[in-house]
PDB file of C-alpha atoms and ligand atoms in Angstrom:
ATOM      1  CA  UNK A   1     207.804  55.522 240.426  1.00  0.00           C
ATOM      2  CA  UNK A   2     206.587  56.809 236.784  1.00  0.00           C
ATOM      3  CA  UNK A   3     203.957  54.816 235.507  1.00  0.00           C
ATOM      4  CA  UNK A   4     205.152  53.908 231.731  1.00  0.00           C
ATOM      5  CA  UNK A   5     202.953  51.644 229.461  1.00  0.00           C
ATOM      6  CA  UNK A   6     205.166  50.190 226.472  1.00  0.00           C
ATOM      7  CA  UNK A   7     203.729  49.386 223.046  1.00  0.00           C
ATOM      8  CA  UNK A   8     205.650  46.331 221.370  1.00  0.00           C
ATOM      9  CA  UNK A   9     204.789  44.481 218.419  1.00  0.00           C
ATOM     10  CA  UNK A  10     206.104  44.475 214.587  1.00  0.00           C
ATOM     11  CA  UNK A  11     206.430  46.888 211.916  1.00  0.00           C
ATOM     12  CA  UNK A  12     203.321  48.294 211.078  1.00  0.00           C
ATOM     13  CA  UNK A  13     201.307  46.796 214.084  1.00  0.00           C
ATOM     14  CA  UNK A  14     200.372  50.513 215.160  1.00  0.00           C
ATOM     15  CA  UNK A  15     202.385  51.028 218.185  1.00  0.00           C
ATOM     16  CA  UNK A  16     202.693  55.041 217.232  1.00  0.00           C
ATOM     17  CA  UNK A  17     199.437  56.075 215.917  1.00  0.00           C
ATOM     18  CA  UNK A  18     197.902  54.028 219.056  1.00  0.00           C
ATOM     19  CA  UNK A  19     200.477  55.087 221.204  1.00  0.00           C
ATOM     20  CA  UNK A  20     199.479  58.926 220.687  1.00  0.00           C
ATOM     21  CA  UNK A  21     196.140  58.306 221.200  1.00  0.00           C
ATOM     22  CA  UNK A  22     196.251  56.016 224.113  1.00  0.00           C
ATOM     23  CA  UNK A  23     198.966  58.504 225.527  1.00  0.00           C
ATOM     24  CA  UNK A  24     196.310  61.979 225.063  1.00  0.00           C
ATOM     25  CA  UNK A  25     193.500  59.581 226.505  1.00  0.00           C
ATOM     26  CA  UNK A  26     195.606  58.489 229.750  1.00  0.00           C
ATOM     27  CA  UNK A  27     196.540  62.166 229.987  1.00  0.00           C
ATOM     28  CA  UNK A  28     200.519  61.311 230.316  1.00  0.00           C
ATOM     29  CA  UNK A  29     203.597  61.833 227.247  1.00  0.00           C
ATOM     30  CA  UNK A  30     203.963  60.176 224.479  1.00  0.00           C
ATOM     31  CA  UNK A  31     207.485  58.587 222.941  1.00  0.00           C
ATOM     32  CA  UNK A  32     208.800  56.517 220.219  1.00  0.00           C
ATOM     33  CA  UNK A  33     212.193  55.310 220.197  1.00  0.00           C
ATOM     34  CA  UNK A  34     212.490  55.727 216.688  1.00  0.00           C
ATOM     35  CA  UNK A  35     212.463  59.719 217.049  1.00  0.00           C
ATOM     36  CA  UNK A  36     214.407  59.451 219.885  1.00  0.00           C
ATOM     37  CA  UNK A  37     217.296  57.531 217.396  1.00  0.00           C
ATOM     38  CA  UNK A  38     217.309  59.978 214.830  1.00  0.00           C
ATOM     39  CA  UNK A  39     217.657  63.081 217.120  1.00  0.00           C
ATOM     40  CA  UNK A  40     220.678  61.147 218.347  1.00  0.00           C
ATOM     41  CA  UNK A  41     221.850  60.109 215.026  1.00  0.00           C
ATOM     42  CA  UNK A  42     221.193  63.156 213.825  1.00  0.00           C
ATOM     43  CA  UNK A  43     219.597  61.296 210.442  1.00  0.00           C
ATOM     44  CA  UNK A  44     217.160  59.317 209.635  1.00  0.00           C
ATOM     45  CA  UNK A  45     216.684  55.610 210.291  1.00  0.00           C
ATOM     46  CA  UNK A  46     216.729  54.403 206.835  1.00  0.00           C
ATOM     47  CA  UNK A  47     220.332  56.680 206.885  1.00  0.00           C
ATOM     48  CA  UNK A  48     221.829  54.980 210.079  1.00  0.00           C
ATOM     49  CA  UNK A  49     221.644  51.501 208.319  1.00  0.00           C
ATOM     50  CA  UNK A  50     222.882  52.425 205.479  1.00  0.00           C
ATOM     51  CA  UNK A  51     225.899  54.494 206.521  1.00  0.00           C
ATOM     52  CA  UNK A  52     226.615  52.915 210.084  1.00  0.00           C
ATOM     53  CA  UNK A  53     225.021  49.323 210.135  1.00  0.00           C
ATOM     54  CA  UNK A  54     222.216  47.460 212.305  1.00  0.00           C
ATOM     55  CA  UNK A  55     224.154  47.124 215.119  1.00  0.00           C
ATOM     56  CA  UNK A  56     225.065  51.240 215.591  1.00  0.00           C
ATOM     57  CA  UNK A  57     221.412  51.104 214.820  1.00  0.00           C
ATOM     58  CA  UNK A  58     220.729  48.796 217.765  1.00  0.00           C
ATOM     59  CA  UNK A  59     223.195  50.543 220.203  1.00  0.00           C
ATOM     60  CA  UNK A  60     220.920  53.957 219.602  1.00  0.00           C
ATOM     61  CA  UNK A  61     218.212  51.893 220.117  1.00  0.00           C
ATOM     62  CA  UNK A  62     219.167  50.205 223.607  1.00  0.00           C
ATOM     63  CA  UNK A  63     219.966  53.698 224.655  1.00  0.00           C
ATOM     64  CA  UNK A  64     216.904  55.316 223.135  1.00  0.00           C
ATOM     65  CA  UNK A  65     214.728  53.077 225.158  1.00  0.00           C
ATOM     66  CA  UNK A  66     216.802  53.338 228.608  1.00  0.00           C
ATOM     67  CA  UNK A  67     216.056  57.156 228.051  1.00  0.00           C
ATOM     68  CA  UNK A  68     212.829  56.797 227.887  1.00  0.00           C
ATOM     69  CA  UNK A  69     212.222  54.607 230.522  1.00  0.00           C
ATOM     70  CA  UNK A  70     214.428  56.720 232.548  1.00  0.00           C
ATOM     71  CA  UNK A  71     212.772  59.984 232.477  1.00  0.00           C
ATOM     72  CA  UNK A  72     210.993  60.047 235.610  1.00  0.00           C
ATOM     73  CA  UNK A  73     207.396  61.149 233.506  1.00  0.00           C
ATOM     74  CA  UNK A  74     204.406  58.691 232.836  1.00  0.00           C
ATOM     75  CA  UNK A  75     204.607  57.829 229.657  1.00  0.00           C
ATOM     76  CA  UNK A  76     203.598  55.473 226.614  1.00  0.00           C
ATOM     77  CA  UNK A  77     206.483  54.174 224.823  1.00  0.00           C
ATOM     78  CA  UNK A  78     206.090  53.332 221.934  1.00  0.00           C
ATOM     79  CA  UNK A  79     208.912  50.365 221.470  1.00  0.00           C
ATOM     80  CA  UNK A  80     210.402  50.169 218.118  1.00  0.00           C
ATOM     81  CA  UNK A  81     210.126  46.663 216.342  1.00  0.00           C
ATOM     82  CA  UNK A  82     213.176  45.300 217.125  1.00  0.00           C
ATOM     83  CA  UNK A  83     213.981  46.420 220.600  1.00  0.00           C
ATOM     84  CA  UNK A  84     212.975  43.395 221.996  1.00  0.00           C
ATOM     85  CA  UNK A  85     215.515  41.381 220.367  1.00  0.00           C
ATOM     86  CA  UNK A  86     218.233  42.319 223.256  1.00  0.00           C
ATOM     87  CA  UNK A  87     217.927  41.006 226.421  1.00  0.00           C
ATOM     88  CA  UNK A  88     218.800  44.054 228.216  1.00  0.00           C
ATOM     89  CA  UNK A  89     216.525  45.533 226.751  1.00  0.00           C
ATOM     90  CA  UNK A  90     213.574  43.069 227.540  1.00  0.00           C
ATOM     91  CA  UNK A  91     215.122  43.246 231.451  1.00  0.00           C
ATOM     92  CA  UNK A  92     214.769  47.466 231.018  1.00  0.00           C
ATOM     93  CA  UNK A  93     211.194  46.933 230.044  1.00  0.00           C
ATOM     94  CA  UNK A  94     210.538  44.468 232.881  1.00  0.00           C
ATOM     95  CA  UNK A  95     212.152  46.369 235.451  1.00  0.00           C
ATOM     96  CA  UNK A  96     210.539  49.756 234.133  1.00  0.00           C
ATOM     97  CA  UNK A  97     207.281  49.596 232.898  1.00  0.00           C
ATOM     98  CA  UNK A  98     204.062  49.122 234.902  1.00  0.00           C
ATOM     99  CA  UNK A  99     202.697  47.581 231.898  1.00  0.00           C
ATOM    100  CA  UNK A 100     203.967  45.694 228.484  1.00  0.00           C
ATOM    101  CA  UNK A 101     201.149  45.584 225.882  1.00  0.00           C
ATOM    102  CA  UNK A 102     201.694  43.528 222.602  1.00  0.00           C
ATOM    103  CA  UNK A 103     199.750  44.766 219.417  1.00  0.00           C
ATOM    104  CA  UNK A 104     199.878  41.872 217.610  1.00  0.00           C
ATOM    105  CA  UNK A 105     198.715  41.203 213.920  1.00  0.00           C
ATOM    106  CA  UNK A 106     199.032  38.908 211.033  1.00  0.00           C
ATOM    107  CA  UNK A 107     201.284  38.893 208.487  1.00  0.00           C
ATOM    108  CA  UNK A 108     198.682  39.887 205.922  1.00  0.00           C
ATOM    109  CA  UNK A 109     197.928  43.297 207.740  1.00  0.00           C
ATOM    110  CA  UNK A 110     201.211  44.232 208.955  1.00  0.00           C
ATOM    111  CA  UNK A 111     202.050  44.474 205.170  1.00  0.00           C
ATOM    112  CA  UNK A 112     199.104  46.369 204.067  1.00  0.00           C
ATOM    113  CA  UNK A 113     199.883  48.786 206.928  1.00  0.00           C
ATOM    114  CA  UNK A 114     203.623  49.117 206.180  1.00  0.00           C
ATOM    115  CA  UNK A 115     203.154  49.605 202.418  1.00  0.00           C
ATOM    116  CA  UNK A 116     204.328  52.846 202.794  1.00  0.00           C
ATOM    117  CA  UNK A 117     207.209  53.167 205.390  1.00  0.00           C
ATOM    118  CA  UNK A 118     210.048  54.748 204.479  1.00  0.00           C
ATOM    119  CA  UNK A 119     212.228  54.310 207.779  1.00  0.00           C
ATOM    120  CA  UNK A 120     212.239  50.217 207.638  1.00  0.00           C
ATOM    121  CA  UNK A 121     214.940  49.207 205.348  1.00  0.00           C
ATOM    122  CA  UNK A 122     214.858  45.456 206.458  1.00  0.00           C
ATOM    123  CA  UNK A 123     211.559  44.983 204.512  1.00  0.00           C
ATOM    124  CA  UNK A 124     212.744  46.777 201.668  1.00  0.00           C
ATOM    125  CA  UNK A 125     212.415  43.534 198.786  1.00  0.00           C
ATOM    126  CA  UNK A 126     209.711  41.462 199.458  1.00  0.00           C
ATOM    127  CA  UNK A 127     207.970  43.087 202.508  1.00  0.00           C
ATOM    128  CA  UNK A 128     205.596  40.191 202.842  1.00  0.00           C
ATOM    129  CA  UNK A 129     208.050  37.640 203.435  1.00  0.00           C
ATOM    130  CA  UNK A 130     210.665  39.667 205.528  1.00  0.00           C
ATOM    131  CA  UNK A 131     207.788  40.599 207.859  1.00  0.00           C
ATOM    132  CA  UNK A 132     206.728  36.648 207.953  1.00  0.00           C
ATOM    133  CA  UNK A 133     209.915  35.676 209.247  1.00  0.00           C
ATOM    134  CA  UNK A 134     210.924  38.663 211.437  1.00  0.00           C
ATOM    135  CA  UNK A 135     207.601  37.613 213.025  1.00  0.00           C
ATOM    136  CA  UNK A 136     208.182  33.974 213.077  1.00  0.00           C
ATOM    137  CA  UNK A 137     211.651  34.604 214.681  1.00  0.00           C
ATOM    138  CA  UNK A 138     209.932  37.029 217.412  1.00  0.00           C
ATOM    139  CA  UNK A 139     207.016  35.986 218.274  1.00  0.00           C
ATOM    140  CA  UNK A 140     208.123  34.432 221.717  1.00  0.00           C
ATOM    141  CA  UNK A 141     209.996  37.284 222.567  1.00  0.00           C
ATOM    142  CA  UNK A 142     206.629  39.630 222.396  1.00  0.00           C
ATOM    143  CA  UNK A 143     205.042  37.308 224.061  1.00  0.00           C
ATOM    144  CA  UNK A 144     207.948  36.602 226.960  1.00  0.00           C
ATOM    145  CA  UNK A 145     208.088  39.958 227.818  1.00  0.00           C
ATOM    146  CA  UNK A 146     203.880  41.214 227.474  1.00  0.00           C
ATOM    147  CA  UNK A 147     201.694  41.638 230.326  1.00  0.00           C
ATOM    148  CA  UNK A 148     198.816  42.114 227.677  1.00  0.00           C
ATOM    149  CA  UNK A 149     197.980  41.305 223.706  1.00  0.00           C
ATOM    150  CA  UNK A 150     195.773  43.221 221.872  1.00  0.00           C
ATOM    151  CA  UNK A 151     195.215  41.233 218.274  1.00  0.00           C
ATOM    152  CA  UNK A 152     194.897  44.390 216.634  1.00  0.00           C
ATOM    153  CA  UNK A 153     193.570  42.998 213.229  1.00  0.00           C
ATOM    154  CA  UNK A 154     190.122  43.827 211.671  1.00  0.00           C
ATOM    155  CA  UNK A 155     189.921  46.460 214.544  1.00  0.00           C
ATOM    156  CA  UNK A 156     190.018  50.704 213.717  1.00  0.00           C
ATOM    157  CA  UNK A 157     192.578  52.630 215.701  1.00  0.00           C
ATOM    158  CA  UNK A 158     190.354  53.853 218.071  1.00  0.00           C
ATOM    159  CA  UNK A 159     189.108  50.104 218.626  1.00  0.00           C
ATOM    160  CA  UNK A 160     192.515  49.418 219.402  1.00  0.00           C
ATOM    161  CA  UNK A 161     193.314  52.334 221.855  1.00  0.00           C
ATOM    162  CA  UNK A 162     190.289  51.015 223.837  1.00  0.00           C
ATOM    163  CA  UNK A 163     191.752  47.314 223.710  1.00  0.00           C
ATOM    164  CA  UNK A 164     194.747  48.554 224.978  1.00  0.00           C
ATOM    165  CA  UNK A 165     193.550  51.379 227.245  1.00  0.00           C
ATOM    166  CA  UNK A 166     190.950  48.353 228.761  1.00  0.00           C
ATOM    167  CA  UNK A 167     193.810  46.102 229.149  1.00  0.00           C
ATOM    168  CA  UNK A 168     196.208  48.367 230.859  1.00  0.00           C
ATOM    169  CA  UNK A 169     193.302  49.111 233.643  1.00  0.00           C
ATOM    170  CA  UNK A 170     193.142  45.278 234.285  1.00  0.00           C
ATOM    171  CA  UNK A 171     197.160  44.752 234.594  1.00  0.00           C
ATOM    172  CA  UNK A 172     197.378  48.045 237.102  1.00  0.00           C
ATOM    173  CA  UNK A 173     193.928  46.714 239.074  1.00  0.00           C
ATOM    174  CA  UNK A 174     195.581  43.224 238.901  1.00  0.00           C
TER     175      UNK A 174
HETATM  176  C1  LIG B   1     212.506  47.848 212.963  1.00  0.00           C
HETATM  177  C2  LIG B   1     211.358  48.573 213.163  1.00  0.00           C
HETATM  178  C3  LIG B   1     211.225  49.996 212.806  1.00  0.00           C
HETATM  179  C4  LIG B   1     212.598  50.687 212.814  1.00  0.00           C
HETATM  180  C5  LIG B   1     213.600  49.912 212.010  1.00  0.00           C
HETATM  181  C6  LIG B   1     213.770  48.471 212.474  1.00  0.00           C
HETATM  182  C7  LIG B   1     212.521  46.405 213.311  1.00  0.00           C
HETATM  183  O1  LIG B   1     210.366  50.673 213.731  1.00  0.00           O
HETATM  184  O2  LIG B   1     213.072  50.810 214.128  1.00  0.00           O
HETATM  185  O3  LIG B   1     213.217  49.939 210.659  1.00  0.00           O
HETATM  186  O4  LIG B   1     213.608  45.805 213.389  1.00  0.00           O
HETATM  187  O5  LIG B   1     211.419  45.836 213.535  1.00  0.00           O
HETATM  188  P1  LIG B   1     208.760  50.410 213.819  1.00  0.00           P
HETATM  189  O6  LIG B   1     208.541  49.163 214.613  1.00  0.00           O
HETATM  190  O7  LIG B   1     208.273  51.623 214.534  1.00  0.00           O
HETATM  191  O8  LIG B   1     208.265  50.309 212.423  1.00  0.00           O
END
């Protein structure tokens, strides 16, 4: 069975810019569901809401993250902010990956980090306080489906890969 690590957390928590790195250090792919949407799509995320809705958004999604998990390779997913709102989806990460890891972060980082992202249209006015409830309202389902948490705040990336590269030896050896 392919050994897949999955990144989840919220917006701006780092799951892409660790999951690269953590992917090159564990010598195995790297993919983000996001990308995997838009080559779907065939437009960008920010489009796909706009023109087709959140839920077309979270059908691509869903099936975005079955591919992934489905490949066959070793990978590190990197699990796009919302995909653990579905249940399926939770039960595809459970059945598939060897190993769920939760960057986690307060609210006060997550908005410095997502200052600038152009592909999350649900934080559009008022970033701070969209990303304080999206976080209140999914917490427990980070936490329901994690085998690790790595609070990422205060720490540099590379302080993070080695949280999360030092966590995913101790859930294989485990
Ligand atoms: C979303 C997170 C975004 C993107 C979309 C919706 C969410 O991805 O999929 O804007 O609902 O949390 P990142 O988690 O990679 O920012």
């Amino acid at each position: 069975m392919a050994r897949i690590v999955v990144l989840v957390g919220m917006m701006g928590s780092g799951k892409t810019t660790v999951g690269k790195r953590l992917a090159s250090r564990i010598g195995c792919r790297f993919v983000d569901t996001d990308d995997l949407v838009v080559a779907a799509a065939g437009k960008p995320v920010r489009a796909i809401f706009e023109h087709d809705g959140e839920p077309e958004f979270r059908r691509l999604e869903s099936a975005a993250l079955v591919q992934a998990l489905s490949s066959g390779d070793d990978l590190v997913v990197a699990a796009a902010g919302g995909t653990v709102l579905s249940e399926a989806n939770r039960a595809a990460m459970r059945e598939h990956a060897a190993c769920v890891v939760w960057l986690d972060a307060d609210v006060a980082t997550l908005g410095q980090r997502t200052a600038r992202g152009a592909h999350r249209p649900l934080i559009d006015d008022d970033p701070q306080a969209k990303l304080a409830t999206l976080d209140r309202e999914r917490r427990a389902l980070y936490e329901s489906v994690a085998d690790a948490r790595v609070d990422t705040a205060g720490l540099d990336v590379d302080e993070v890969v080695s949280a999360a590269a030092a966590a995913l030896a101790k859930v294989r050896a485990s």
